[in-house]
Amino acid sequence: MTFLVGPARWGVAAPYAAAGLPVVAVAADADKGGLPEPSVGGVLEIINTVGSNFPLGGWAGFGATLAGGSVLGYLHLKQKFDLGKSGPTTNGKNAARVGFANPKELRKWLSEGALRERAGTLRPSLEGEKRRSISPHEVGLHLGTDLLYKKGLFVACEDIVLMYAPPRSGKSAQYGNAVIDAAGACVVTSTRGDLYEHTHKLRREHNRPVWVFNAGVSGVENTLRWNLVEGCEDPVVALRRAGYILAASANGEAMENASFWEGHSFMVLSCYLMAAGIKGYDLTRVRAWVTDSTNREPLEILEGHPHIVPAGWARGLGQMRNAPEKTRDSVYLTLVRSFEFMSLPQVMDIVSPRPGQQKFDVQDFLRSRGTLYLMGRDQQYGSVAPLFTALVGEIYEAAYLEADNSPGGRMDPYVRFVLDEAAVICPLPLHKWSADAGGRNIQLLVSVQSPSQLRERWGHNGAQTIMNNSVRVALGGLSI
């Protein structure tokens, strides 16, 4: 199903970069009418065609409005700003014949009314509320406004959204609205500070806490302290966090294949995290062990606590110490690479909270409907991706468990993950998450630069799984 849409809304505090012109491709299930689904190539072709039909005068007026300075509150750009007669010259009837959704389809699947009708199911706490009194943002996300029929387009809070967003395509404008409007807790990853600058003041309203995990983006102060090792005395927690750290280092087919979860590096790191958790250490001690394969301390800790250490853990770690040199070196090289972020002084400070410093608490974050901004640069060496992945993964796991214990098996309100540049700074196992996150009201908004980047990170099958489970939004390269 294809829609020609305008920007959802402009943000607050300062104008965003050019919004672009998104075209939305929504996968339609066979039992929902079997609507044809355009390819990304077809979507991009439509974008180019539409772009060539915008006269310069229309865009000039559009740009002048955006450059007009700060805007306090919401600016419903498409609804309150008239593009005028110089709007798209594409004939509405012809557009419908070449694959655009008609008004009936829009009302049925993506209208505000259709979203409100499902409010009680999407959020059990809203059952019995008058539908007209429910803001659509309480149960979903505003994608934009259809330019052919002038109708707002919405997706539910259970829908996964995958955005193809090349540079300077209006991604910040789209995601800024998603952050501001999130009814529950919101997790935001980015390589820049603009999303934080444009949204954090509104997210702080109603005493909602805002946390910043800044590992290298200038101009924004870090406020977060998190001891990744805390809780790892529980072997389940140690296994989970070791898996997320190593998953951030996997690419392509390796991400699809579960073998790395079962490999020697995973076993050693799980043992190290549990040993550090037992002794109350932080990640600096784990890094010291990782960089010195002859250090016996973690093995001695495990051997000294047989009542809490699962059978076989200490023995397995001991066997690795006596493994052939080539095998041992390969394992520790993988671990050293995964801990390169610990060479950054600002990261060392973040993961080693001092006594008296407030530490990030995942459960409190979810309960208080807080906002967490994670900012880091895309870099080949010293990437914070393993650390980001571990923390975001921990929040996801906590939300997943809370949903399982909530009415309807859903987070209420929903929690929203806005994952900008997901393939490079926070490469989570989205091929697994996208299968059932939405049904628990854990909404994933995932941004990658192209389908090829998706395949490079998650492999062919993993990328296809993510695409199949998502509402796909392709932002055109139009700029003002």
Tab-separated table of N, CA and C in Angstrom, residues 30 50 53 55 88 98 104 130 135 183 185 189 192 198 212 219 253 280 286 307 327 335-336 342 355 369 388 430 459:
chain	number	residue	atom	x	y	z
A	30	ALA	N	-2.566	-10.859	3.933
A	30	ALA	CA	-3.497	-11.407	2.948
A	30	ALA	C	-4.934	-11.337	3.439
A	50	VAL	N	7.490	12.732	-7.994
A	50	VAL	CA	6.806	13.792	-7.261
A	50	VAL	C	7.716	14.996	-7.091
A	53	ASN	N	7.896	17.427	-9.835
A	53	ASN	CA	6.673	18.167	-10.122
A	53	ASN	C	6.400	19.284	-9.118
A	55	PRO	N	7.018	22.869	-8.222
A	55	PRO	CA	7.608	24.109	-8.735
A	55	PRO	C	8.454	24.780	-7.664
A	88	PRO	N	1.755	19.553	-5.360
A	88	PRO	CA	2.037	18.516	-6.344
A	88	PRO	C	1.065	18.556	-7.508
A	98	VAL	N	-2.124	4.120	-10.271
A	98	VAL	CA	-0.800	3.503	-10.319
A	98	VAL	C	-0.362	2.958	-8.967
A	104	LYS	N	-10.993	5.007	1.138
A	104	LYS	CA	-11.571	3.922	1.921
A	104	LYS	C	-10.488	3.105	2.609
A	130	LYS	N	-14.276	7.326	26.439
A	130	LYS	CA	-14.885	7.799	25.209
A	130	LYS	C	-13.807	7.936	24.146
A	135	SER	N	-6.436	10.902	22.797
A	135	SER	CA	-5.499	11.425	21.796
A	135	SER	C	-4.892	10.257	21.026
A	183	ALA	N	3.849	8.223	24.739
A	183	ALA	CA	3.030	8.256	25.948
A	183	ALA	C	3.758	7.675	27.149
A	185	ALA	N	7.660	5.509	28.441
A	185	ALA	CA	9.107	5.700	28.390
A	185	ALA	C	9.588	5.692	26.944
A	189	THR	N	18.375	6.633	20.324
A	189	THR	CA	19.790	6.543	19.961
A	189	THR	C	20.057	7.458	18.773
A	192	ARG	N	24.049	12.237	16.713
A	192	ARG	CA	24.085	13.693	16.854
A	192	ARG	C	23.251	14.112	18.058
A	198	HIS	N	16.052	19.308	20.547
A	198	HIS	CA	14.720	19.717	20.112
A	198	HIS	C	13.585	19.067	20.901
A	212	VAL	N	20.883	11.203	29.891
A	212	VAL	CA	21.729	11.335	28.703
A	212	VAL	C	22.950	10.441	28.862
A	219	GLY	N	28.714	19.044	22.985
A	219	GLY	CA	27.645	19.995	23.237
A	219	GLY	C	26.542	19.511	24.147
A	253	GLU	N	25.648	-12.622	8.265
A	253	GLU	CA	25.184	-13.969	8.554
A	253	GLU	C	25.479	-14.361	9.994
A	280	GLY	N	31.275	-7.706	43.412
A	280	GLY	CA	30.884	-6.304	43.441
A	280	GLY	C	31.797	-5.391	42.649
A	286	VAL	N	36.530	-6.283	34.665
A	286	VAL	CA	36.280	-7.243	33.583
A	286	VAL	C	37.219	-6.961	32.418
A	307	HIS	N	27.998	-22.763	45.352
A	307	HIS	CA	26.578	-22.784	45.697
A	307	HIS	C	25.741	-21.879	44.795
A	327	THR	N	43.353	-21.239	19.566
A	327	THR	CA	41.954	-21.111	19.978
A	327	THR	C	41.813	-20.051	21.056
A	335	LEU	N	37.120	-10.761	22.421
A	335	LEU	CA	36.703	-10.035	23.620
A	335	LEU	C	37.374	-8.665	23.708
A	336	VAL	N	38.651	-8.610	23.388
A	336	VAL	CA	39.360	-7.328	23.428
A	336	VAL	C	38.710	-6.330	22.474
A	342	MET	N	36.157	0.765	26.227
A	342	MET	CA	36.680	1.063	27.554
A	342	MET	C	37.967	1.886	27.505
A	355	PRO	N	30.679	5.955	44.741
A	355	PRO	CA	29.698	5.939	45.836
A	355	PRO	C	28.985	7.282	45.950
A	369	ARG	N	8.061	6.802	33.131
A	369	ARG	CA	7.880	7.252	31.745
A	369	ARG	C	9.013	8.196	31.318
A	388	PHE	N	26.038	0.393	24.287
A	388	PHE	CA	24.684	0.836	23.980
A	388	PHE	C	23.743	-0.356	23.841
A	430	LEU	N	17.322	-7.171	16.080
A	430	LEU	CA	15.987	-6.730	15.671
A	430	LEU	C	15.240	-7.787	14.888
A	459	GLY	N	22.236	-9.626	7.878
A	459	GLY	CA	22.225	-10.723	6.933
A	459	GLY	C	20.972	-10.698	6.073
